[in-house]
Amino acid sequence: MEFLRENVLQKQMQKVSLENRSFTIIQDKYGRDIAGACFILQHGGSVKFRDREWIRSDEYRRFSAEVLKFQAVPVEAIDASGCAINYHGLDNLLPLKKLQCLSLQRCPHVDDWCLSRLYLLADSLQELSLAGCPQISERGLACLHHLSNLRRLDISDLPGVEYPGLTQILVEEMLPNCEVVGTDWTQEGPEEQPQDPASPIHAKPAARDLGDPCGVS
């Protein structure tokens, strides 16, 4: 029985690894924004190019080839909620230098090490949602101090954060110009937040690695 579980787990990890490969061929041919968009759409997420409507893949993760016509248009928003994106998969998103809004809600493989890479989006990123990500802890959130242009950050429902109320206060001090949405520490349970349909953002704790993703000992 243990062998079967390990075999299933190994196959799942191989599948995730394959899905998070770098789209270098597409990037070389169509540019980094098209490559990032195709990566997200193949994961079942949604993308928004500047001054365009949201583009979504269907239930089979298929999407229109019209996406390839937007080579000269930057991606400004991504909704990757629930997608199996991991550390390596971020290679397809970090080159998107005009990306303003990123939702990673409920992404099971987004962890502290992933957050340590987001500084590469610091010049453009204004909205970020990490709500419901089970692998994120206080260490990862500390890495977000690089994101000085953030205006809204959702850190609600993070089971890996031991003291959510205190953590929210510390993040607010770290990012004084950012609206931080998190646990309502005056009540039990997370605070329900209204969602803005125009933005994906308004929409047992994980084991911690002994290393520090921010390089702080």
Coordinates of N, CA and C in Angstrom, one line a residue:
M1 N 0.8 -1.2 0.0 CA 0.0 0.0 0.0 C 0.9 1.3 0.0
E2 N 1.9 1.2 0.8 CA 2.8 2.4 0.9 C 3.5 2.6 -0.5
F3 N 3.9 1.5 -1.1 CA 4.5 1.6 -2.5 C 3.6 2.2 -3.5
L4 N 2.3 1.9 -3.4 CA 1.3 2.5 -4.3 C 1.2 4.0 -4.1
R5 N 1.1 4.4 -2.8 CA 1.0 5.8 -2.5 C 2.3 6.6 -3.0
E6 N 3.5 6.0 -2.8 CA 4.7 6.6 -3.3 C 4.7 6.7 -4.8
N7 N 4.2 5.7 -5.5 CA 4.2 5.7 -6.9 C 3.2 6.7 -7.5
V8 N 2.1 6.9 -6.9 CA 1.1 7.9 -7.3 C 1.7 9.3 -7.0
L9 N 2.3 9.5 -5.9 CA 2.9 10.8 -5.5 C 4.0 11.1 -6.5
Q10 N 4.8 10.1 -6.9 CA 5.9 10.4 -7.8 C 5.4 10.8 -9.2
K11 N 4.3 10.1 -9.7 CA 3.7 10.5 -10.9 C 3.1 11.9 -10.9
Q12 N 2.5 12.2 -9.8 CA 1.9 13.6 -9.6 C 3.0 14.6 -9.7
M13 N 4.1 14.4 -9.1 CA 5.3 15.3 -9.1 C 5.9 15.5 -10.5
Q14 N 5.9 14.4 -11.2 CA 6.4 14.4 -12.5 C 5.5 15.2 -13.4
K15 N 4.2 15.1 -13.2 CA 3.2 15.8 -14.0 C 3.3 17.3 -13.7
V16 N 3.5 17.7 -12.5 CA 3.6 19.1 -12.1 C 4.9 19.7 -12.7
S17 N 6.0 18.9 -12.6 CA 7.3 19.3 -13.2 C 7.1 19.6 -14.7
L18 N 6.5 18.7 -15.4 CA 6.3 18.8 -16.8 C 5.5 20.0 -17.2
E19 N 4.4 20.3 -16.4 CA 3.5 21.4 -16.7 C 4.2 22.7 -16.4
N20 N 5.3 22.7 -15.6 CA 6.0 23.9 -15.2 C 7.2 24.2 -16.0
R21 N 7.4 23.5 -17.1 CA 8.5 23.7 -18.0 C 8.5 25.1 -18.5
S22 N 9.7 25.6 -18.9 CA 9.8 27.0 -19.5 C 9.3 26.9 -20.9
F23 N 8.5 27.9 -21.3 CA 8.0 28.0 -22.7 C 9.0 28.8 -23.6
T24 N 10.2 28.3 -23.6 CA 11.3 29.1 -24.3 C 11.1 29.1 -25.8
I25 N 10.5 28.1 -26.4 CA 10.3 28.1 -27.9 C 9.3 29.1 -28.2
I26 N 8.2 29.2 -27.5 CA 7.2 30.2 -27.7 C 7.7 31.6 -27.5
Q27 N 8.5 31.7 -26.4 CA 9.0 33.0 -26.1 C 10.0 33.5 -27.2
D28 N 10.8 32.6 -27.7 CA 11.7 33.0 -28.8 C 11.0 33.4 -30.1
K29 N 9.8 32.8 -30.3 CA 9.1 33.0 -31.6 C 8.1 34.2 -31.4
Y30 N 7.4 34.3 -30.3 CA 6.3 35.2 -30.1 C 6.6 36.3 -29.1
G31 N 7.6 36.1 -28.2 CA 7.8 37.1 -27.2 C 7.4 36.6 -25.8
R32 N 7.9 37.3 -24.8 CA 7.7 36.8 -23.4 C 6.3 37.0 -22.9
D33 N 5.5 38.0 -23.4 CA 4.1 38.1 -23.0 C 3.2 37.0 -23.5
I34 N 3.4 36.6 -24.8 CA 2.7 35.5 -25.4 C 3.0 34.2 -24.7
A35 N 4.3 34.0 -24.4 CA 4.7 32.8 -23.7 C 4.1 32.7 -22.3
G36 N 4.1 33.8 -21.6 CA 3.5 33.8 -20.2 C 2.0 33.6 -20.3
A37 N 1.4 34.2 -21.3 CA -0.1 34.0 -21.4 C -0.4 32.5 -21.7
C38 N 0.3 31.9 -22.7 CA 0.1 30.5 -23.0 C 0.3 29.6 -21.9
F39 N 1.3 29.9 -21.1 CA 1.6 29.1 -19.9 C 0.4 29.1 -18.9
I40 N -0.1 30.3 -18.6 CA -1.2 30.4 -17.7 C -2.5 29.8 -18.3
L41 N -2.8 30.0 -19.5 CA -4.0 29.4 -20.2 C -3.9 27.9 -20.2
Q42 N -2.7 27.3 -20.4 CA -2.6 25.9 -20.4 C -2.7 25.3 -19.0
H43 N -2.6 26.2 -18.0 CA -2.8 25.7 -16.6 C -4.3 25.9 -16.2
G44 N -5.1 26.5 -17.1 CA -6.5 26.7 -16.8 C -6.8 28.1 -16.2
G45 N -5.8 29.0 -16.2 CA -6.0 30.3 -15.7 C -6.5 31.3 -16.7
S46 N -6.4 32.6 -16.4 CA -6.9 33.6 -17.2 C -5.9 34.7 -17.3
V47 N -5.9 35.4 -18.5 CA -5.0 36.5 -18.7 C -5.7 37.7 -19.3
K48 N -5.1 38.9 -19.1 CA -5.7 40.1 -19.6 C -4.6 40.9 -20.2
F49 N -4.6 41.1 -21.5 CA -3.7 42.0 -22.2 C -4.2 43.4 -22.1
R50 N -3.3 44.4 -22.2 CA -3.7 45.8 -22.0 C -4.8 46.2 -23.0
D51 N -5.8 46.8 -22.4 CA -6.9 47.3 -23.2 C -7.7 46.2 -24.0
R52 N -7.6 45.0 -23.5 CA -8.3 43.8 -24.1 C -9.2 43.2 -23.0
E53 N -10.1 42.4 -23.4 CA -10.9 41.6 -22.5 C -10.1 40.4 -21.9
W54 N -10.6 39.9 -20.8 CA -10.0 38.7 -20.2 C -10.1 37.5 -21.2
I55 N -9.1 36.7 -21.3 CA -9.0 35.5 -22.1 C -8.9 34.3 -21.1
R56 N -9.8 33.4 -21.4 CA -9.9 32.2 -20.5 C -9.8 30.9 -21.3
S57 N -9.2 29.9 -20.9 CA -9.2 28.6 -21.6 C -10.5 27.9 -21.2
D58 N -10.9 26.9 -22.0 CA -12.1 26.1 -21.6 C -11.8 25.0 -20.6
E59 N -12.8 24.2 -20.4 CA -12.6 23.1 -19.4 C -11.5 22.1 -19.7
Y60 N -11.1 22.1 -21.0 CA -10.1 21.2 -21.4 C -8.7 21.9 -21.6
R61 N -8.7 23.2 -21.1 CA -7.5 24.0 -21.1 C -7.1 24.4 -22.6
R62 N -8.1 24.5 -23.4 CA -7.9 24.9 -24.8 C -8.2 26.4 -24.9
F63 N -7.6 27.1 -25.8 CA -7.8 28.5 -26.0 C -7.6 28.9 -27.4
S64 N -8.1 30.1 -27.8 CA -8.0 30.5 -29.2 C -6.6 30.9 -29.6
A65 N -6.3 30.6 -30.8 CA -5.0 31.0 -31.4 C -4.9 32.5 -31.6
E66 N -6.0 33.3 -31.4 CA -6.0 34.7 -31.5 C -5.0 35.3 -30.5
V67 N -4.7 34.6 -29.4 CA -3.7 35.1 -28.4 C -2.4 35.4 -29.1
L68 N -2.0 34.7 -30.1 CA -0.7 34.9 -30.8 C -0.6 36.2 -31.5
K69 N -1.8 36.9 -31.7 CA -1.8 38.1 -32.4 C -1.5 39.3 -31.5
F70 N -1.3 39.1 -30.2 CA -1.1 40.2 -29.3 C 0.4 40.4 -28.9
Q71 N 1.2 40.1 -29.9 CA 2.7 40.2 -29.6 C 3.1 41.5 -29.1
A72 N 2.5 42.6 -29.6 CA 2.9 44.0 -29.3 C 2.1 44.5 -28.1
V73 N 1.3 43.7 -27.5 CA 0.5 44.1 -26.4 C 0.9 43.4 -25.1
P74 N 1.3 44.1 -24.0 CA 1.7 43.5 -22.8 C 0.6 42.9 -22.0
V75 N 0.9 41.8 -21.3 CA 0.0 41.3 -20.3 C 0.0 42.1 -19.1
E76 N -1.2 42.6 -18.6 CA -1.2 43.4 -17.5 C -1.9 42.8 -16.2
A77 N -2.6 41.6 -16.4 CA -3.2 41.0 -15.3 C -3.3 39.5 -15.6
I78 N -3.1 38.7 -14.5 CA -3.1 37.2 -14.6 C -3.9 36.7 -13.4
D79 N -4.9 35.8 -13.7 CA -5.6 35.1 -12.6 C -5.2 33.6 -12.7
A80 N -4.3 33.2 -11.8 CA -3.8 31.8 -11.8 C -4.4 31.1 -10.6
S81 N -5.6 31.5 -10.2 CA -6.2 30.9 -9.0 C -6.3 29.4 -9.1
G82 N -5.7 28.6 -8.2 CA -5.9 27.2 -8.1 C -5.0 26.4 -9.1
C83 N -4.1 27.1 -9.8 CA -3.2 26.5 -10.8 C -2.0 25.8 -10.1
A84 N -1.5 24.8 -10.8 CA -0.4 24.0 -10.2 C 0.9 24.6 -10.6
I85 N 1.1 25.9 -10.4 CA 2.3 26.6 -10.7 C 3.3 26.4 -9.5
N86 N 4.6 26.2 -9.9 CA 5.6 26.1 -8.8 C 6.8 27.0 -9.1
Y87 N 7.8 26.8 -8.3 CA 9.0 27.7 -8.4 C 9.5 27.8 -9.8
H88 N 9.6 26.7 -10.5 CA 10.2 26.7 -11.9 C 9.2 27.3 -12.9
G89 N 7.9 27.1 -12.7 CA 6.9 27.7 -13.6 C 6.9 29.2 -13.6
L90 N 7.4 29.8 -12.5 CA 7.5 31.3 -12.4 C 8.4 31.8 -13.5
D91 N 9.3 31.0 -14.0 CA 10.2 31.5 -15.1 C 9.4 32.0 -16.3
N92 N 8.2 31.6 -16.4 CA 7.3 32.1 -17.5 C 6.6 33.4 -17.2
L93 N 6.6 33.8 -15.9 CA 5.8 35.0 -15.5 C 6.7 36.1 -15.2
L94 N 7.9 35.8 -14.6 CA 8.8 36.9 -14.1 C 9.3 37.8 -15.2
P95 N 9.4 37.4 -16.5 CA 9.8 38.4 -17.5 C 8.7 39.4 -17.9
L96 N 7.5 39.3 -17.4 CA 6.3 40.1 -17.8 C 6.5 41.5 -17.0
K97 N 7.2 42.4 -17.6 CA 7.6 43.6 -17.0 C 6.5 44.7 -16.9
K98 N 5.3 44.4 -17.5 CA 4.2 45.3 -17.4 C 3.1 44.7 -16.5
L99 N 3.3 43.6 -15.9 CA 2.3 42.9 -15.1 C 1.9 43.7 -13.9
Q100 N 0.7 44.1 -13.8 CA 0.2 44.9 -12.6 C -0.6 44.1 -11.6
C101 N -1.3 43.1 -12.0 CA -2.2 42.3 -11.1 C -1.9 40.8 -11.3
L102 N -1.7 40.2 -10.1 CA -1.4 38.8 -10.2 C -2.1 38.1 -9.0
S103 N -3.0 37.1 -9.4 CA -3.7 36.3 -8.4 C -3.1 34.9 -8.4
L104 N -2.6 34.5 -7.2 CA -2.1 33.1 -7.0 C -2.9 32.4 -6.0
Q105 N -4.1 32.8 -5.8 CA -5.0 32.2 -4.8 C -5.1 30.7 -4.9
R106 N -5.0 30.1 -3.8 CA -5.2 28.6 -3.6 C -4.2 27.8 -4.5
C107 N -3.1 28.3 -4.9 CA -2.1 27.6 -5.7 C -1.4 26.6 -4.7
P108 N -1.5 25.3 -4.9 CA -1.0 24.4 -3.9 C 0.5 24.3 -3.9
H109 N 1.2 24.7 -4.9 CA 2.7 24.6 -5.0 C 3.4 25.9 -4.8
V110 N 2.7 27.0 -4.6 CA 3.3 28.3 -4.4 C 3.8 28.4 -2.9
D111 N 5.1 28.5 -2.7 CA 5.6 28.5 -1.4 C 6.5 29.7 -1.1
D112 N 7.2 29.7 0.0 CA 8.0 30.8 0.4 C 9.1 31.1 -0.7
W113 N 9.7 30.1 -1.2 CA 10.7 30.2 -2.2 C 10.2 30.9 -3.5
C114 N 8.9 30.7 -3.8 CA 8.3 31.4 -4.9 C 8.2 32.9 -4.6
L115 N 7.8 33.2 -3.4 CA 7.7 34.6 -3.1 C 9.0 35.3 -3.1
S116 N 10.1 34.6 -2.9 CA 11.4 35.2 -2.9 C 11.8 35.6 -4.3
R117 N 11.1 35.2 -5.3 CA 11.4 35.6 -6.7 C 10.6 36.7 -7.2
L118 N 9.6 37.1 -6.5 CA 8.6 38.1 -7.0 C 9.2 39.5 -7.1
Y119 N 10.4 39.7 -6.4 CA 11.0 41.0 -6.5 C 11.3 41.4 -8.0
L120 N 11.4 40.5 -8.9 CA 11.6 40.8 -10.3 C 10.4 41.5 -10.9
L121 N 9.3 41.5 -10.2 CA 8.1 42.2 -10.7 C 7.9 43.5 -10.0
A122 N 8.9 43.9 -9.2 CA 8.7 45.0 -8.3 C 8.3 46.3 -9.0
D123 N 8.8 46.6 -10.2 CA 8.6 47.8 -10.9 C 7.2 48.0 -11.3
S124 N 6.4 46.9 -11.6 CA 5.1 47.0 -12.1 C 4.0 46.5 -11.3
L125 N 4.2 45.5 -10.4 CA 3.2 44.8 -9.7 C 2.5 45.7 -8.7
Q126 N 1.1 45.8 -8.8 CA 0.4 46.7 -7.9 C -0.6 45.9 -7.0
E127 N -1.1 44.8 -7.5 CA -2.0 43.9 -6.8 C -1.6 42.5 -6.8
L128 N -1.6 41.9 -5.6 CA -1.2 40.5 -5.5 C -2.1 39.8 -4.5
S129 N -2.6 38.6 -4.9 CA -3.3 37.8 -4.0 C -2.6 36.4 -3.7
L130 N -2.4 36.1 -2.5 CA -1.9 34.8 -2.1 C -2.8 34.1 -1.2
A131 N -4.1 34.5 -1.2 CA -5.1 33.9 -0.3 C -5.2 32.4 -0.5
G132 N -5.2 31.7 0.6 CA -5.5 30.2 0.5 C -4.3 29.4 0.1
C133 N -3.1 29.9 0.0 CA -2.0 29.1 -0.4 C -1.4 28.4 0.8
P134 N -1.5 27.1 0.8 CA -1.2 26.3 1.9 C 0.3 26.2 2.3
Q135 N 1.2 26.6 1.3 CA 2.7 26.4 1.6 C 3.4 27.7 2.0
I136 N 2.6 28.8 2.2 CA 3.2 30.1 2.5 C 3.3 30.3 4.0
S137 N 4.4 30.8 4.5 CA 4.6 31.1 5.9 C 5.0 32.5 6.0
E138 N 5.3 32.9 7.3 CA 5.7 34.3 7.6 C 7.0 34.6 6.8
R139 N 7.9 33.6 6.7 CA 9.2 33.8 6.0 C 9.0 34.3 4.6
G140 N 8.1 33.7 3.9 CA 7.8 34.1 2.5 C 7.3 35.5 2.4
L141 N 6.3 35.8 3.3 CA 5.7 37.1 3.3 C 6.8 38.2 3.6
A142 N 7.8 37.9 4.3 CA 8.8 38.9 4.6 C 9.6 39.2 3.3
C143 N 9.6 38.4 2.4 CA 10.3 38.6 1.1 C 9.6 39.7 0.3
L144 N 8.3 40.0 0.6 CA 7.6 40.9 -0.2 C 7.9 42.4 0.0
H145 N 8.9 42.6 0.9 CA 9.3 44.0 1.2 C 9.8 44.7 -0.1
H146 N 10.3 43.9 -1.0 CA 10.8 44.5 -2.3 C 9.7 45.1 -3.1
L147 N 8.4 44.7 -2.9 CA 7.3 45.1 -3.8 C 6.8 46.5 -3.3
S148 N 7.6 47.5 -3.5 CA 7.2 48.8 -3.0 C 6.1 49.5 -3.8
N149 N 5.7 49.0 -4.9 CA 4.6 49.6 -5.7 C 3.3 48.9 -5.5
L150 N 3.3 47.9 -4.6 CA 2.0 47.2 -4.3 C 1.0 48.1 -3.7
R151 N -0.2 48.1 -4.1 CA -1.3 48.8 -3.6 C -2.3 48.0 -2.9
R152 N -2.4 46.7 -3.2 CA -3.3 45.8 -2.5 C -2.7 44.4 -2.5
L153 N -2.7 43.8 -1.3 CA -2.2 42.5 -1.0 C -3.1 41.6 -0.2
D154 N -3.5 40.5 -0.7 CA -4.4 39.6 0.0 C -3.6 38.4 0.6
I155 N -3.6 38.3 1.9 CA -2.9 37.3 2.6 C -3.8 36.5 3.6
S156 N -5.1 36.5 3.2 CA -6.1 35.8 4.0 C -6.0 34.3 3.9
D157 N -6.4 33.6 4.9 CA -6.6 32.1 4.8 C -5.2 31.4 4.5
L158 N -4.2 31.7 5.2 CA -2.9 31.1 5.0 C -2.6 30.1 6.2
P159 N -2.9 28.8 6.0 CA -2.7 27.9 7.1 C -1.3 27.8 7.6
G160 N -0.3 28.1 6.8 CA 1.1 28.0 7.3 C 1.5 29.2 8.1
V161 N 0.7 30.2 8.2 CA 1.0 31.4 9.1 C 0.5 31.2 10.5
E162 N 1.3 31.1 11.4 CA 0.9 30.7 12.8 C 0.1 31.8 13.5
Y163 N 0.5 33.0 13.3 CA -0.1 34.2 14.0 C -0.6 35.2 12.9
P164 N -1.7 34.9 12.3 CA -2.1 35.7 11.1 C -2.4 37.2 11.5
G165 N -3.0 37.5 12.6 CA -3.3 38.9 13.0 C -2.0 39.7 13.2
L166 N -1.0 39.1 13.9 CA 0.3 39.8 14.1 C 1.0 39.9 12.8
T167 N 0.9 38.9 12.0 CA 1.6 38.9 10.7 C 1.1 40.0 9.8
Q168 N -0.2 40.2 9.8 CA -0.8 41.2 9.0 C -0.3 42.6 9.4
I169 N -0.3 42.8 10.7 CA 0.2 44.1 11.2 C 1.7 44.3 10.8
L170 N 2.5 43.3 10.9 CA 3.9 43.4 10.5 C 4.0 43.7 9.0
V171 N 3.2 43.0 8.2 CA 3.2 43.3 6.7 C 2.7 44.7 6.4
E172 N 1.8 45.2 7.1 CA 1.3 46.6 6.9 C 2.4 47.6 7.2
E173 N 3.2 47.3 8.2 CA 4.3 48.2 8.6 C 5.4 48.1 7.5
M174 N 5.6 46.9 7.0 CA 6.6 46.6 5.9 C 6.2 47.3 4.6
L175 N 4.9 47.3 4.3 CA 4.4 47.9 3.1 C 3.4 49.0 3.4
P176 N 3.9 50.2 3.9 CA 2.9 51.2 4.4 C 2.0 51.8 3.4
N177 N 2.3 51.7 2.1 CA 1.4 52.3 1.1 C 0.5 51.2 0.5
C178 N 0.4 50.1 1.1 CA -0.4 48.9 0.5 C -1.5 48.6 1.4
E179 N -2.7 48.3 0.8 CA -3.8 47.8 1.6 C -3.7 46.3 1.7
V180 N -3.5 45.9 3.0 CA -3.3 44.5 3.3 C -4.6 43.8 3.7
V181 N -5.1 42.8 3.0 CA -6.3 42.1 3.4 C -5.8 40.8 4.0
G182 N -6.3 40.5 5.2 CA -6.0 39.3 5.9 C -7.0 38.9 6.9
T183 N -6.6 38.1 7.8 CA -7.5 37.6 8.9 C -8.0 38.8 9.7
D184 N -9.3 38.8 10.0 CA -9.8 39.8 11.0 C -9.5 39.2 12.4
W185 N -8.4 39.8 12.9 CA -7.9 39.2 14.2 C -8.8 39.6 15.4
T186 N -9.8 40.4 15.2 CA -10.7 40.7 16.3 C -11.9 39.7 16.4
Q187 N -11.9 38.8 15.4 CA -13.0 37.8 15.4 C -12.4 36.4 15.0
E188 N -13.1 35.4 15.2 CA -12.6 34.1 14.8 C -12.9 33.9 13.3
G189 N -11.8 33.2 12.7 CA -12.0 32.9 11.3 C -11.6 34.0 10.4
P190 N -11.4 33.7 9.1 CA -11.0 34.8 8.2 C -12.2 35.7 7.8
E191 N -11.8 36.9 7.5 CA -12.8 37.9 7.1 C -13.2 37.7 5.7
E192 N -14.5 37.7 5.4 CA -15.0 37.5 4.0 C -14.8 38.9 3.3
Q193 N -14.2 38.9 2.1 CA -13.9 40.1 1.4 C -14.8 40.1 0.1
P194 N -15.3 41.3 -0.2 CA -16.1 41.4 -1.4 C -15.1 41.4 -2.6
Q195 N -15.6 41.0 -3.7 CA -14.8 40.8 -4.9 C -15.2 41.8 -6.0
D196 N -14.2 42.3 -6.7 CA -14.4 43.2 -7.8 C -14.2 42.3 -9.1
P197 N -15.3 42.2 -9.9 CA -15.2 41.4 -11.1 C -14.2 41.8 -12.1
A198 N -13.7 43.0 -12.0 CA -12.7 43.5 -13.0 C -11.3 43.1 -12.6
S199 N -11.1 42.5 -11.4 CA -9.8 42.1 -11.0 C -9.8 40.8 -10.3
P200 N -8.9 39.9 -10.6 CA -8.9 38.6 -9.9 C -8.5 38.7 -8.4
I201 N -7.9 39.8 -8.1 CA -7.5 40.0 -6.7 C -8.7 40.2 -5.8
H202 N -9.7 41.0 -6.4 CA -10.9 41.4 -5.6 C -11.7 40.1 -5.6
A203 N -11.5 39.5 -6.2 CA -12.1 38.1 -6.1 C -11.9 37.4 -4.7
K204 N -3.7 21.9 8.3 CA -2.5 21.4 9.0 C -1.4 22.2 8.4
P205 N -0.6 23.0 9.1 CA 0.3 23.9 8.4 C 1.4 23.2 7.7
A206 N 1.8 23.7 6.5 CA 2.8 23.1 5.7 C 4.1 23.1 6.4
A207 N 4.9 22.0 6.2 CA 6.2 22.0 6.9 C 7.1 23.0 6.3
R208 N 7.9 23.6 7.2 CA 8.8 24.7 6.8 C 10.2 24.2 6.4
D209 N 10.7 24.8 5.4 CA 12.1 24.5 5.0 C 13.0 25.1 6.0
L210 N 14.2 24.5 6.3 CA 15.1 25.0 7.2 C 15.9 26.2 6.6
G211 N 15.8 26.4 5.3 CA 16.5 27.5 4.7 C 15.6 28.8 4.8
D212 N 16.2 29.9 4.5 CA 15.4 31.2 4.5 C 15.4 31.7 3.0
P213 N 14.2 31.7 2.5 CA 14.0 32.2 1.1 C 14.5 33.6 0.8
C214 N 14.5 34.4 1.9 CA 14.9 35.8 1.7 C 16.4 36.0 1.9
G215 N 17.1 34.9 2.3 CA 18.5 35.0 2.6 C 18.9 35.7 3.9
V216 N 17.9 35.7 4.8 CA 18.1 36.3 6.1 C 18.2 35.2 7.1
S217 N 19.3 35.2 7.8 CA 19.5 34.1 8.8 C 18.9 34.6 10.2

